[in-house]
Amino acid sequence: MEPGEPREPQEPREPGPGAETAAAPPKPQNAVTIAVSSRALFRMDEEQRIYTEQGVEEYVRYQLEHENEPFSPGPAFPFVKVREQFLRYPGLTLASPGSSTSFPDLFIERFCMTGGNSPICYLKAYHTNLYLSADAEKVREAIDEGIAAATIFSPSRDVVVSQSQLRVAFDGDAVLFSDESERIVKAHGLDRFFEHEKAHENKPLAQGPLKGFLEALGRLQKKFYSKGLRLECPIRTYLVTARSAASSGARALKTLRSWGLETDEALFLAGAPKGPLLEKIRPHIFFDDQMFHVAGAQEMGTVAAHVPYGVAQTPRRTAPAKQAPSAQ
Ligand SMILES: [Mg+2]
């Protein structure tokens, strides 16, 4: 047993009332696979403190002493929990490997206990569409391997989110798109950026690290759209970008269209803070590459996740901070 990892995998539950059929595990190409680390799924502050201050043996002892006490929900919990809505629809199952559970009300299909080693090498084998962790170093490692990944943070206060519809909000540049336009802002300022985007309006941006995750969600959505069930679709996606609708926004929309993708809503803030708008959307998760947008969303009660990609990142540390073995 891995220190910090729970102890006994639970048997999969049967789908709840209203299920159309028992949910057999979907083929990887038909599922959206989300890997969530223990510390993202559960609150493990005390476990992390003991590991850091008292070492691994005390950490193991503490875990064994408390193995029958369920963890409190962590920031990724609502995101994973709403997944159960999909069990009502055959073939539309979100899987959640890479973590563990002693939470009595959660269905986790697969576990990955890595003995303190990095789980990143297993993510591709699991056909992972998204990896969420509390450990920024592991997330960077996953991004470097071409896996959509983000460091997830708890909001400053609890906000009620939908229990029946998964809402996912994405920043554009350096999240869905590459950071090529942000590099121009950094190097030459906003005026040059507007000129550049106008001149290249019909040239799609290169893809960013989370494009594949939007694509995977879009595949599920299209199953509803093709049956005329757009309004009943249990997934809703949002583009929440600092771009302006009047100028640089056109290239973002045309890029998505060139990929055969769309978001249900596209919100162009022209540099305004994102937090107040996200407070209205109430997404289960919001992705951004810039920490001040992540912090602004957190302050307004949104579960926000940082995508460590692109020119906005601070220089990497040379040595990772000490982490408990299971805290990925
Ligand atoms: Mg950005």
Tab-separated table of C-alpha atoms and ligand atoms in Angstrom:
chain	number	residue	atom	x	y	z
A	1	MET	CA	0.000	0.000	0.000
A	2	GLU	CA	1.252	3.430	-0.879
A	3	PRO	CA	1.663	5.934	1.981
A	4	GLY	CA	-1.075	8.441	1.708
A	5	GLU	CA	-3.017	6.386	-0.754
A	6	PRO	CA	-6.154	4.842	0.535
A	7	ARG	CA	-6.464	1.468	1.258
A	8	GLU	CA	-9.135	-0.532	-0.420
A	9	PRO	CA	-10.586	0.302	-3.813
A	10	GLN	CA	-14.340	0.393	-3.621
A	11	GLU	CA	-16.501	-1.755	-5.780
A	12	PRO	CA	-18.080	0.224	-8.619
A	13	ARG	CA	-21.607	1.271	-7.819
A	14	GLU	CA	-24.552	0.605	-10.005
A	15	PRO	CA	-25.919	3.612	-11.860
A	16	GLY	CA	-28.471	5.549	-9.889
A	17	PRO	CA	-32.178	5.916	-10.521
A	18	GLY	CA	-32.947	6.830	-14.090
A	19	ALA	CA	-30.039	4.927	-15.532
A	20	GLU	CA	-30.773	3.608	-18.974
A	21	THR	CA	-28.479	0.617	-18.646
A	22	ALA	CA	-25.760	-0.602	-16.352
A	23	ALA	CA	-22.628	1.376	-17.203
A	24	ALA	CA	-19.995	-0.946	-18.612
A	25	PRO	CA	-16.511	0.552	-18.834
A	26	PRO	CA	-16.350	2.435	-22.122
A	27	LYS	CA	-13.631	1.926	-24.677
A	28	PRO	CA	-10.898	4.534	-24.175
A	29	GLN	CA	-11.747	6.232	-27.462
A	30	ASN	CA	-15.346	6.686	-26.288
A	31	ALA	CA	-14.546	8.013	-22.825
A	32	VAL	CA	-13.072	11.191	-21.457
A	33	THR	CA	-10.432	10.008	-19.042
A	34	ILE	CA	-9.538	12.334	-16.203
A	35	ALA	CA	-6.699	11.529	-13.825
A	36	VAL	CA	-6.937	13.229	-10.449
A	37	SER	CA	-4.301	13.101	-7.735
A	38	SER	CA	-5.303	12.387	-4.144
A	39	ARG	CA	-4.511	15.878	-2.932
A	40	ALA	CA	-6.632	17.433	-5.689
A	41	LEU	CA	-9.598	15.184	-4.968
A	42	PHE	CA	-9.443	15.301	-1.173
A	43	ARG	CA	-8.357	17.755	1.467
A	44	MET	CA	-5.086	16.350	2.803
A	45	ASP	CA	-3.600	19.405	4.484
A	46	GLU	CA	-2.849	17.617	7.746
A	47	GLU	CA	-1.290	14.639	5.945
A	48	GLN	CA	0.920	16.971	3.934
A	49	ARG	CA	1.944	18.893	7.060
A	50	ILE	CA	2.921	15.706	8.879
A	51	TYR	CA	4.944	14.478	5.934
A	52	THR	CA	6.776	17.775	5.581
A	53	GLU	CA	7.448	18.336	9.286
A	54	GLN	CA	7.781	14.802	10.665
A	55	GLY	CA	8.776	12.598	7.756
A	56	VAL	CA	7.434	9.611	5.914
A	57	GLU	CA	7.236	7.166	8.840
A	58	GLU	CA	4.988	9.465	10.885
A	59	TYR	CA	3.008	10.114	7.743
A	60	VAL	CA	2.394	6.389	7.215
A	61	ARG	CA	1.508	5.917	10.873
A	62	TYR	CA	-1.006	8.779	10.717
A	63	GLN	CA	-2.590	7.379	7.569
A	64	LEU	CA	-3.017	3.937	9.089
A	65	GLU	CA	-4.497	5.370	12.277
A	66	HIS	CA	-7.075	7.310	10.257
A	67	GLU	CA	-7.706	4.864	7.450
A	68	ASN	CA	-11.394	4.496	8.276
A	69	GLU	CA	-12.075	8.235	8.334
A	70	PRO	CA	-13.241	9.644	4.996
A	71	PHE	CA	-11.391	12.654	3.633
A	72	SER	CA	-13.142	15.961	3.145
A	73	PRO	CA	-13.728	16.938	-0.496
A	74	GLY	CA	-10.879	18.731	-2.254
A	75	PRO	CA	-11.085	21.230	-5.135
A	76	ALA	CA	-11.511	18.577	-7.853
A	77	PHE	CA	-14.294	16.786	-6.009
A	78	PRO	CA	-17.315	18.634	-7.524
A	79	PHE	CA	-15.798	18.225	-10.982
A	80	VAL	CA	-15.440	14.461	-10.503
A	81	LYS	CA	-18.728	14.110	-8.674
A	82	VAL	CA	-20.844	15.626	-11.453
A	83	ARG	CA	-19.327	13.004	-13.722
A	84	GLU	CA	-21.850	10.565	-12.294
A	85	GLN	CA	-24.496	12.359	-14.307
A	86	PHE	CA	-22.907	10.757	-17.351
A	87	LEU	CA	-23.595	7.290	-16.050
A	88	ARG	CA	-27.170	7.839	-17.125
A	89	TYR	CA	-25.991	7.798	-20.726
A	90	PRO	CA	-24.464	4.615	-22.130
A	91	GLY	CA	-21.068	5.212	-23.652
A	92	LEU	CA	-20.667	8.654	-22.101
A	93	THR	CA	-18.605	7.825	-19.069
A	94	LEU	CA	-15.861	9.922	-17.611
A	95	ALA	CA	-13.190	7.806	-16.010
A	96	SER	CA	-10.985	8.984	-13.182
A	97	PRO	CA	-7.804	6.974	-12.787
A	98	GLY	CA	-4.733	8.147	-10.963
A	99	SER	CA	-6.211	8.625	-7.573
A	100	SER	CA	-7.700	6.803	-4.711
A	101	THR	CA	-10.686	7.083	-2.492
A	102	SER	CA	-11.997	6.413	0.922
A	103	PHE	CA	-14.849	8.776	0.245
A	104	PRO	CA	-18.014	6.729	0.547
A	105	ASP	CA	-20.024	8.579	-2.084
A	106	LEU	CA	-17.700	8.496	-5.039
A	107	PHE	CA	-17.166	6.072	-7.880
A	108	ILE	CA	-13.568	5.820	-9.088
A	109	GLU	CA	-12.918	3.311	-11.857
A	110	ARG	CA	-9.169	2.924	-11.744
A	111	PHE	CA	-6.350	3.452	-9.304
A	112	CYS	CA	-2.696	4.158	-9.832
A	113	MET	CA	-0.517	3.798	-6.752
A	114	THR	CA	2.996	4.733	-7.715
A	115	GLY	CA	5.003	4.126	-4.554
A	116	GLY	CA	6.075	7.736	-4.343
A	117	ASN	CA	7.290	7.861	-7.947
A	118	SER	CA	5.862	10.190	-10.519
A	119	PRO	CA	2.647	8.904	-12.124
A	120	ILE	CA	3.225	10.855	-15.330
A	121	CYS	CA	4.631	7.930	-17.289
A	122	TYR	CA	1.366	6.044	-16.709
A	123	LEU	CA	-0.931	8.799	-17.907
A	124	LYS	CA	-0.525	8.031	-21.591
A	125	ALA	CA	-1.113	4.340	-20.943
A	126	TYR	CA	-4.404	5.320	-19.316
A	127	HIS	CA	-5.328	7.401	-22.397
A	128	THR	CA	-5.597	10.393	-20.094
A	129	ASN	CA	-7.431	13.400	-21.522
A	130	LEU	CA	-6.803	15.593	-18.480
A	131	TYR	CA	-4.579	15.365	-15.417
A	132	LEU	CA	-5.402	17.438	-12.333
A	133	SER	CA	-2.995	17.689	-9.442
A	134	ALA	CA	-2.070	19.897	-6.502
A	135	ASP	CA	1.614	19.461	-7.353
A	136	ALA	CA	2.796	22.067	-9.878
A	137	GLU	CA	5.971	20.133	-10.688
A	138	LYS	CA	4.034	17.023	-11.689
A	139	VAL	CA	1.724	19.156	-13.793
A	140	ARG	CA	4.661	20.728	-15.609
A	141	GLU	CA	6.059	17.271	-16.225
A	142	ALA	CA	2.740	16.183	-17.752
A	143	ILE	CA	2.523	19.293	-19.950
A	144	ASP	CA	6.049	18.589	-21.182
A	145	GLU	CA	4.858	15.107	-22.151
A	146	GLY	CA	2.049	16.615	-24.200
A	147	ILE	CA	-0.699	15.732	-21.715
A	148	ALA	CA	-3.386	18.289	-20.882
A	149	ALA	CA	-2.766	19.111	-17.230
A	150	ALA	CA	-3.379	21.792	-14.624
A	151	THR	CA	-2.639	22.593	-10.998
A	152	ILE	CA	-5.957	22.883	-9.224
A	153	PHE	CA	-6.681	25.311	-6.375
A	154	SER	CA	-9.479	25.519	-3.853
A	155	PRO	CA	-11.730	28.571	-4.025
A	156	SER	CA	-11.672	31.053	-1.156
A	157	ARG	CA	-15.269	30.163	-0.326
A	158	ASP	CA	-17.729	27.442	-1.191
A	159	VAL	CA	-20.046	28.045	-4.105
A	160	VAL	CA	-22.894	25.773	-5.141
A	161	VAL	CA	-22.327	24.299	-8.591
A	162	SER	CA	-24.676	22.347	-10.835
A	163	GLN	CA	-25.141	18.697	-9.926
A	164	SER	CA	-26.500	17.768	-13.339
A	165	GLN	CA	-24.421	19.714	-15.854
A	166	LEU	CA	-20.635	19.795	-16.101
A	167	ARG	CA	-19.481	23.361	-16.800
A	168	VAL	CA	-15.914	23.848	-17.952
A	169	ALA	CA	-14.429	27.283	-18.653
A	170	PHE	CA	-11.233	27.806	-20.648
A	171	ASP	CA	-8.975	30.765	-21.202
A	172	GLY	CA	-7.879	31.024	-24.839
A	173	ASP	CA	-4.250	32.018	-25.316
A	174	ALA	CA	-1.707	29.564	-23.882
A	175	VAL	CA	-4.542	27.231	-22.840
A	176	LEU	CA	-6.645	26.213	-25.855
A	177	PHE	CA	-4.322	28.098	-28.210
A	178	SER	CA	-0.555	28.378	-28.291
A	179	ASP	CA	1.117	31.410	-26.708
A	180	GLU	CA	2.201	32.899	-30.036
A	181	SER	CA	0.006	35.990	-29.667
A	182	GLU	CA	0.929	36.520	-26.032
A	183	ARG	CA	4.557	36.601	-27.065
A	184	ILE	CA	3.770	39.580	-29.273
A	185	VAL	CA	2.065	41.387	-26.385
A	186	LYS	CA	5.076	40.760	-24.162
A	187	ALA	CA	7.604	41.816	-26.776
A	188	HIS	CA	5.842	44.669	-28.566
A	189	GLY	CA	2.788	45.760	-26.558
A	190	LEU	CA	-0.954	45.723	-27.121
A	191	ASP	CA	-1.117	47.989	-30.192
A	192	ARG	CA	1.186	45.709	-32.146
A	193	PHE	CA	-0.800	42.717	-30.904
A	194	PHE	CA	-4.071	44.167	-32.268
A	195	GLU	CA	-2.422	44.869	-35.634
A	196	HIS	CA	-0.982	41.371	-35.739
A	197	GLU	CA	-4.271	39.668	-34.909
A	198	LYS	CA	-6.114	41.698	-37.538
A	199	ALA	CA	-3.522	40.870	-40.160
A	200	HIS	CA	-3.648	37.160	-39.258
A	201	GLU	CA	-7.376	36.911	-38.567
A	202	ASN	CA	-7.811	34.078	-41.045
A	203	LYS	CA	-4.718	32.169	-39.988
A	204	PRO	CA	-5.604	29.661	-37.249
A	205	LEU	CA	-3.563	29.797	-34.083
A	206	ALA	CA	-1.514	26.740	-33.194
A	207	GLN	CA	-3.030	24.454	-30.595
A	208	GLY	CA	-2.392	24.867	-26.873
A	209	PRO	CA	-2.132	22.235	-24.138
A	210	LEU	CA	-5.878	21.903	-23.402
A	211	LYS	CA	-7.168	21.809	-26.959
A	212	GLY	CA	-7.361	18.018	-26.781
A	213	PHE	CA	-9.537	18.128	-23.657
A	214	LEU	CA	-12.028	20.518	-25.288
A	215	GLU	CA	-12.010	18.187	-28.280
A	216	ALA	CA	-12.795	15.195	-26.058
A	217	LEU	CA	-15.687	17.045	-24.399
A	218	GLY	CA	-16.882	18.110	-27.841
A	219	ARG	CA	-17.052	14.476	-28.994
A	220	LEU	CA	-19.454	13.725	-26.150
A	221	GLN	CA	-21.500	16.848	-26.791
A	222	LYS	CA	-21.929	15.980	-30.460
A	223	LYS	CA	-23.664	12.743	-29.497
A	224	PHE	CA	-26.406	14.906	-28.007
A	225	TYR	CA	-26.380	17.537	-30.721
A	226	SER	CA	-26.777	14.913	-33.445
A	227	LYS	CA	-29.969	13.743	-31.748
A	228	GLY	CA	-31.381	17.241	-31.382
A	229	LEU	CA	-30.639	17.263	-27.644
A	230	ARG	CA	-28.388	20.318	-27.458
A	231	LEU	CA	-30.317	21.866	-24.586
A	232	GLU	CA	-30.309	18.588	-22.648
A	233	CYS	CA	-26.547	18.080	-23.025
A	234	PRO	CA	-24.974	17.595	-19.579
A	235	ILE	CA	-21.763	19.332	-20.662
A	236	ARG	CA	-21.428	23.071	-21.254
A	237	THR	CA	-18.188	24.758	-22.270
A	238	TYR	CA	-17.095	28.389	-22.093
A	239	LEU	CA	-14.301	30.412	-23.642
A	240	VAL	CA	-13.417	33.191	-21.183
A	241	THR	CA	-10.731	35.310	-22.781
A	242	ALA	CA	-9.151	38.712	-22.237
A	243	ARG	CA	-9.339	39.238	-25.994
A	244	SER	CA	-11.767	41.814	-27.319
A	245	ALA	CA	-14.810	40.908	-29.378
A	246	ALA	CA	-14.278	43.993	-31.512
A	247	SER	CA	-10.731	43.197	-32.578
A	248	SER	CA	-8.702	40.167	-31.574
A	249	GLY	CA	-11.677	37.912	-30.784
A	250	ALA	CA	-12.381	36.956	-34.389
A	251	ARG	CA	-9.152	34.998	-34.730
A	252	ALA	CA	-9.963	32.954	-31.612
A	253	LEU	CA	-13.383	31.944	-32.934
A	254	LYS	CA	-12.085	31.246	-36.424
A	255	THR	CA	-9.341	29.072	-34.964
A	256	LEU	CA	-11.853	26.958	-33.034
A	257	ARG	CA	-13.995	26.658	-36.155
A	258	SER	CA	-10.989	25.564	-38.229
A	259	TRP	CA	-10.485	22.721	-35.732
A	260	GLY	CA	-14.134	21.712	-35.974
A	261	LEU	CA	-14.620	22.811	-32.367
A	262	GLU	CA	-16.786	25.305	-30.585
A	263	THR	CA	-17.610	26.396	-27.071
A	264	ASP	CA	-21.221	26.841	-26.029
A	265	GLU	CA	-20.449	30.373	-24.934
A	266	ALA	CA	-17.592	32.713	-25.870
A	267	LEU	CA	-17.006	35.648	-23.543
A	268	PHE	CA	-14.627	38.412	-24.585
A	269	LEU	CA	-13.614	40.582	-21.649
A	270	ALA	CA	-11.271	43.045	-23.378
A	271	GLY	CA	-8.925	42.926	-20.416
A	272	ALA	CA	-11.570	43.127	-17.670
A	273	PRO	CA	-11.233	40.839	-14.618
A	274	LYS	CA	-12.528	37.317	-15.178
A	275	GLY	CA	-13.598	36.587	-11.590
A	276	PRO	CA	-16.985	38.379	-11.600
A	277	LEU	CA	-18.077	36.698	-14.818
A	278	LEU	CA	-16.967	33.284	-13.583
A	279	GLU	CA	-18.972	33.874	-10.435
A	280	LYS	CA	-22.064	34.039	-12.660
A	281	ILE	CA	-21.123	31.008	-14.778
A	282	ARG	CA	-20.274	28.865	-11.746
A	283	PRO	CA	-18.045	26.422	-13.627
A	284	HIS	CA	-16.819	23.235	-11.999
A	285	ILE	CA	-13.374	24.247	-13.176
A	286	PHE	CA	-11.744	27.197	-14.936
A	287	PHE	CA	-8.367	26.897	-16.697
A	288	ASP	CA	-5.942	29.788	-17.183
A	289	ASP	CA	-2.204	30.109	-17.811
A	290	GLN	CA	-1.850	33.319	-15.797
A	291	MET	CA	-1.801	33.088	-12.030
A	292	PHE	CA	-3.453	36.471	-11.507
A	293	HIS	CA	-6.517	35.252	-13.389
A	294	VAL	CA	-6.462	32.019	-11.353
A	295	ALA	CA	-6.221	34.060	-8.129
A	296	GLY	CA	-9.019	36.391	-9.263
A	297	ALA	CA	-11.278	33.416	-9.967
A	298	GLN	CA	-10.427	31.848	-6.597
A	299	GLU	CA	-11.334	35.045	-4.771
A	300	MET	CA	-14.777	34.969	-6.363
A	301	GLY	CA	-15.425	31.366	-5.321
A	302	THR	CA	-14.430	29.519	-8.516
A	303	VAL	CA	-12.377	26.327	-8.592
A	304	ALA	CA	-9.503	27.479	-10.771
A	305	ALA	CA	-6.647	25.536	-12.308
A	306	HIS	CA	-3.322	26.845	-13.557
A	307	VAL	CA	-1.926	25.619	-16.867
A	308	PRO	CA	1.841	26.111	-16.659
A	309	TYR	CA	2.486	26.773	-20.299
A	310	GLY	CA	3.723	29.656	-22.399
A	311	VAL	CA	5.516	32.934	-22.106
A	312	ALA	CA	3.582	34.079	-19.004
A	313	GLN	CA	5.236	31.493	-16.752
A	314	THR	CA	7.813	32.441	-14.190
A	315	PRO	CA	11.163	30.662	-14.472
A	316	ARG	CA	11.045	27.115	-13.227
A	317	ARG	CA	12.513	26.137	-9.908
A	318	THR	CA	15.640	24.068	-10.171
A	319	ALA	CA	14.557	21.716	-7.361
A	320	PRO	CA	10.996	20.669	-6.612
A	321	ALA	CA	9.525	21.388	-3.202
A	322	LYS	CA	9.281	18.405	-0.887
A	323	GLN	CA	5.974	16.655	-1.353
A	324	ALA	CA	4.287	13.777	0.389
A	325	PRO	CA	4.573	10.597	-1.723
A	326	SER	CA	0.963	10.500	-2.814
A	327	ALA	CA	0.535	14.231	-3.257
A	328	GLN	CA	0.694	14.536	-7.032
B	1	MG	MG	-3.935	33.104	-21.482
